[in-house]
Amino acid sequence: MSTDFNGKVIAITGAASGIAFATSKLLAGRGAIVAMADRNEKLLDTAVSELKSSGAIVTSTGKFIYCILSF
Amino acid sequence: MAIMTSNLVLDVRDAAAVESWIQATVKEHGKLDGAANLAGVIGPTIGITGIEDIPLSEFDFIIDVNLKGVFNCLRAEMKAMNEKIKGGEQKLGSIVNAASIAGMIGMAKNPAYAASKHAVIGLTRAAAKDCGGGGVRVNAIAP
């Protein structure tokens, strides 16, 4: 099984916390482009800020959040 | 067909919003290789009420988010992935849904969550059959 997610586009719901947040962080750290979605705006903001401070490049198109990480 | 919503947040119970989000993702990045449908709720009375006492609204809420939410996501994701595969822009796709141990065994005072997670497993199996050997795999985790 490949652990290289370079350039893979992955959509994750519930991404602001728990398993989904950990998955977002892990995959982005392996080069994936992660589209993070959550119902809780505040929690999502916090999650994205944390990824940003770990080196993530965060882009958003319209009102959606994408996250490209180069750890 | 996709409508850009004006909310940053996504409620998986809103089928149109989910479709919008997936379409926007594919439009921006050209493909959709994978998806993890992990949004879910346990409800305020889990472990406290059984079938006789659980509020009707709570039962509906848990089914709506955990089952219908996953359905909405699967629908949008499968459409997007299969379209891209058909067009030769990608070869494979992989979707993972959140089931649970509660989706495999029965538990007292856990009617709605268990029902919703059993249903996620059923839906996952159906989705896998829908995708056949076309390149998209659909599986579930049961933590």
CSV table of C-alpha atoms in Angstrom, one decimal:
chain,number,residue,atom,x,y,z
A,1,MET,CA,0.0,0.0,0.0
A,2,SER,CA,1.4,3.3,-1.0
A,3,THR,CA,2.0,6.0,1.7
A,4,ASP,CA,2.6,8.6,-0.9
A,5,PHE,CA,-0.4,10.9,-1.2
A,6,ASN,CA,1.5,13.5,-3.2
A,7,GLY,CA,-1.0,15.6,-5.2
A,8,LYS,CA,-4.0,13.4,-4.3
A,9,VAL,CA,-7.2,15.4,-3.8
A,10,ILE,CA,-9.1,14.2,-0.8
A,11,ALA,CA,-12.4,15.5,0.7
A,12,ILE,CA,-12.9,15.0,4.4
A,13,THR,CA,-16.1,15.8,6.4
A,14,GLY,CA,-16.1,16.4,10.2
A,15,ALA,CA,-12.6,17.6,9.6
A,16,ALA,CA,-12.3,20.0,12.5
A,17,SER,CA,-11.9,17.4,15.2
A,18,GLY,CA,-11.2,13.8,16.1
A,19,ILE,CA,-10.3,11.1,13.6
A,20,ALA,CA,-11.1,13.4,10.7
A,21,PHE,CA,-8.8,16.2,11.9
A,22,ALA,CA,-6.0,13.7,12.5
A,23,THR,CA,-6.6,12.2,9.1
A,24,SER,CA,-6.5,15.6,7.5
A,25,LYS,CA,-3.2,16.5,9.2
A,26,LEU,CA,-1.6,13.1,8.3
A,27,LEU,CA,-2.7,13.1,4.7
A,28,ALA,CA,-1.7,16.8,4.1
A,29,GLY,CA,1.6,16.0,5.7
A,30,ARG,CA,2.1,13.4,3.1
A,31,GLY,CA,1.5,15.8,0.3
A,32,ALA,CA,-2.3,15.5,-0.2
A,33,ILE,CA,-4.6,18.4,-1.1
A,34,VAL,CA,-7.2,18.1,1.6
A,35,ALA,CA,-10.6,19.8,1.4
A,36,MET,CA,-11.7,20.1,5.0
A,37,ALA,CA,-15.4,20.6,5.8
A,38,ASP,CA,-17.2,20.8,9.1
A,39,ARG,CA,-20.4,22.1,10.6
A,40,ASN,CA,-18.7,24.0,13.3
A,41,GLU,CA,-17.1,27.2,11.9
A,42,LYS,CA,-15.1,28.1,15.1
A,43,LEU,CA,-13.7,24.6,15.5
A,44,LEU,CA,-12.8,24.5,11.8
A,45,ASP,CA,-11.0,27.9,12.1
A,46,THR,CA,-9.0,26.6,15.0
A,47,ALA,CA,-8.1,23.4,13.2
A,48,VAL,CA,-7.0,25.2,10.1
A,49,SER,CA,-4.9,27.7,12.2
A,50,GLU,CA,-3.2,24.8,13.9
A,51,LEU,CA,-2.3,23.3,10.5
A,52,LYS,CA,-1.1,26.7,9.3
A,53,SER,CA,1.3,27.1,12.2
A,54,SER,CA,2.6,23.6,11.3
A,55,GLY,CA,3.5,24.8,7.9
A,56,ALA,CA,0.3,24.2,5.9
A,57,ILE,CA,-0.5,26.3,3.0
A,58,VAL,CA,-4.1,27.0,3.2
A,59,THR,CA,-6.1,28.2,0.3
A,60,SER,CA,-9.8,28.8,0.0
A,61,THR,CA,-11.9,29.1,-3.0
A,62,GLY,CA,-15.1,30.8,-2.5
A,63,LYS,CA,-16.1,29.7,0.9
A,64,PHE,CA,-14.4,26.4,1.1
A,65,ILE,CA,-11.2,25.5,2.8
A,66,TYR,CA,-8.4,23.6,1.2
A,67,CYS,CA,-5.1,22.7,2.8
A,68,ILE,CA,-1.9,21.9,1.2
A,69,LEU,CA,0.8,20.9,3.6
A,70,SER,CA,4.5,20.8,3.1
A,71,PHE,CA,5.8,19.5,6.3
B,1,MET,CA,-25.9,22.6,-11.7
B,2,ALA,CA,-23.7,23.3,-8.7
B,3,ILE,CA,-24.6,26.3,-6.6
B,4,MET,CA,-21.9,28.0,-4.6
B,5,THR,CA,-23.2,28.3,-1.0
B,6,SER,CA,-22.3,31.3,1.1
B,7,ASN,CA,-21.4,29.4,4.2
B,8,LEU,CA,-17.9,28.3,5.2
B,9,VAL,CA,-19.4,25.5,7.2
B,10,LEU,CA,-20.9,22.4,5.7
B,11,ASP,CA,-23.8,20.5,7.2
B,12,VAL,CA,-23.8,17.0,5.6
B,13,ARG,CA,-27.6,16.9,6.0
B,14,ASP,CA,-27.8,19.5,3.2
B,15,ALA,CA,-27.5,17.5,0.0
B,16,ALA,CA,-27.2,20.5,-2.3
B,17,ALA,CA,-24.4,22.0,-0.1
B,18,VAL,CA,-22.5,18.7,-0.2
B,19,GLU,CA,-22.8,18.5,-3.9
B,20,SER,CA,-21.7,22.1,-4.2
B,21,TRP,CA,-18.6,21.5,-2.0
B,22,ILE,CA,-17.5,18.4,-4.0
B,23,GLN,CA,-18.1,20.1,-7.3
B,24,ALA,CA,-16.1,23.1,-6.2
B,25,THR,CA,-13.3,20.9,-5.0
B,26,VAL,CA,-13.1,19.0,-8.3
B,27,LYS,CA,-13.3,22.2,-10.3
B,28,GLU,CA,-10.5,23.8,-8.4
B,29,HIS,CA,-8.2,20.8,-8.2
B,30,GLY,CA,-9.1,18.8,-11.3
B,31,LYS,CA,-10.0,15.5,-9.7
B,32,LEU,CA,-11.2,13.7,-6.5
B,33,ASP,CA,-8.9,10.8,-5.5
B,34,GLY,CA,-10.4,10.1,-2.1
B,35,ALA,CA,-12.9,11.0,0.5
B,36,ALA,CA,-13.4,10.3,4.2
B,37,ASN,CA,-17.0,10.7,5.3
B,38,LEU,CA,-16.4,11.0,9.0
B,39,ALA,CA,-18.9,13.6,10.1
B,40,GLY,CA,-21.2,12.1,12.7
B,41,VAL,CA,-23.0,12.6,16.0
B,42,ILE,CA,-23.8,10.4,19.0
B,43,GLY,CA,-26.7,12.3,20.4
B,44,PRO,CA,-27.3,13.7,23.9
B,45,THR,CA,-28.9,10.7,25.4
B,46,ILE,CA,-26.6,7.9,24.3
B,47,GLY,CA,-26.0,5.4,27.1
B,48,ILE,CA,-29.0,6.9,28.9
B,49,THR,CA,-32.1,6.1,26.9
B,50,GLY,CA,-33.3,3.0,25.1
B,51,ILE,CA,-35.8,2.6,22.4
B,52,GLU,CA,-38.8,3.3,24.7
B,53,ASP,CA,-37.5,6.7,25.9
B,54,ILE,CA,-35.3,8.2,23.3
B,55,PRO,CA,-36.9,11.5,22.0
B,56,LEU,CA,-38.2,11.1,18.5
B,57,SER,CA,-36.4,14.2,17.4
B,58,GLU,CA,-33.1,12.8,18.6
B,59,PHE,CA,-33.6,9.6,16.7
B,60,ASP,CA,-34.3,11.6,13.6
B,61,PHE,CA,-31.3,13.8,14.1
B,62,ILE,CA,-28.8,10.9,14.5
B,63,ILE,CA,-30.2,9.1,11.4
B,64,ASP,CA,-30.1,12.4,9.4
B,65,VAL,CA,-26.5,13.2,10.2
B,66,ASN,CA,-24.9,9.7,10.4
B,67,LEU,CA,-26.8,7.9,7.6
B,68,LYS,CA,-28.3,10.5,5.3
B,69,GLY,CA,-25.2,12.7,5.6
B,70,VAL,CA,-23.0,9.8,4.5
B,71,PHE,CA,-25.5,9.1,1.7
B,72,ASN,CA,-25.3,12.7,0.5
B,73,CYS,CA,-21.5,12.6,0.5
B,74,LEU,CA,-21.3,9.2,-1.2
B,75,ARG,CA,-23.7,10.4,-3.9
B,76,ALA,CA,-21.7,13.5,-4.7
B,77,GLU,CA,-18.3,11.8,-4.4
B,78,MET,CA,-19.2,8.8,-6.6
B,79,LYS,CA,-20.7,11.0,-9.2
B,80,ALA,CA,-17.6,13.2,-9.3
B,81,MET,CA,-15.1,10.3,-9.3
B,82,ASN,CA,-17.0,8.1,-11.8
B,83,GLU,CA,-17.2,11.1,-14.2
B,84,LYS,CA,-13.5,11.8,-13.9
B,85,ILE,CA,-12.7,8.1,-14.5
B,86,LYS,CA,-15.0,8.0,-17.5
B,87,GLY,CA,-13.3,11.1,-18.9
B,88,GLY,CA,-9.9,9.5,-18.4
B,89,GLU,CA,-8.7,12.2,-16.0
B,90,GLN,CA,-8.2,9.8,-13.2
B,91,LYS,CA,-8.1,6.0,-12.9
B,92,LEU,CA,-9.0,5.2,-9.3
B,93,GLY,CA,-10.9,6.5,-6.3
B,94,SER,CA,-11.3,5.5,-2.7
B,95,ILE,CA,-14.0,6.4,-0.2
B,96,VAL,CA,-14.0,5.5,3.5
B,97,ASN,CA,-17.1,5.9,5.6
B,98,ALA,CA,-17.3,6.1,9.4
B,99,ALA,CA,-19.2,3.1,10.7
B,100,SER,CA,-18.5,1.8,14.3
B,101,ILE,CA,-18.4,-1.2,16.5
B,102,ALA,CA,-22.0,-0.1,17.2
B,103,GLY,CA,-22.6,-0.8,13.6
B,104,MET,CA,-21.8,-4.5,14.1
B,105,ILE,CA,-23.3,-5.5,17.4
B,106,GLY,CA,-26.3,-4.4,19.5
B,107,MET,CA,-25.9,-2.4,22.6
B,108,ALA,CA,-28.4,-1.4,25.3
B,109,LYS,CA,-29.4,2.3,25.5
B,110,ASN,CA,-28.0,2.9,22.1
B,111,PRO,CA,-30.8,2.6,19.5
B,112,ALA,CA,-30.3,5.4,17.1
B,113,TYR,CA,-26.5,5.5,16.9
B,114,ALA,CA,-26.3,1.7,16.5
B,115,ALA,CA,-29.1,1.8,13.8
B,116,SER,CA,-27.4,4.6,11.9
B,117,LYS,CA,-24.0,2.8,11.9
B,118,HIS,CA,-25.4,-0.6,10.9
B,119,ALA,CA,-27.0,1.3,8.0
B,120,VAL,CA,-23.7,2.9,7.1
B,121,ILE,CA,-22.2,-0.6,6.7
B,122,GLY,CA,-25.1,-1.6,4.5
B,123,LEU,CA,-24.8,1.5,2.4
B,124,THR,CA,-21.1,1.0,2.1
B,125,ARG,CA,-21.6,-2.5,0.8
B,126,ALA,CA,-24.3,-1.2,-1.7
B,127,ALA,CA,-22.0,1.5,-2.8
B,128,ALA,CA,-19.2,-0.9,-3.4
B,129,LYS,CA,-21.4,-3.0,-5.5
B,130,ASP,CA,-22.6,0.1,-7.4
B,131,CYS,CA,-19.0,0.9,-8.2
B,132,GLY,CA,-18.2,-2.7,-9.4
B,133,GLY,CA,-14.8,-2.9,-10.9
B,134,GLY,CA,-15.0,0.6,-12.2
B,135,GLY,CA,-12.0,1.9,-10.2
B,136,VAL,CA,-13.7,3.4,-7.2
B,137,ARG,CA,-13.5,1.4,-3.9
B,138,VAL,CA,-15.9,2.1,-1.0
B,139,ASN,CA,-15.1,0.8,2.5
B,140,ALA,CA,-15.8,1.7,6.1
B,141,ILE,CA,-13.9,1.8,9.4
B,142,ALA,CA,-15.6,0.6,12.6
B,143,PRO,CA,-13.7,2.1,15.5
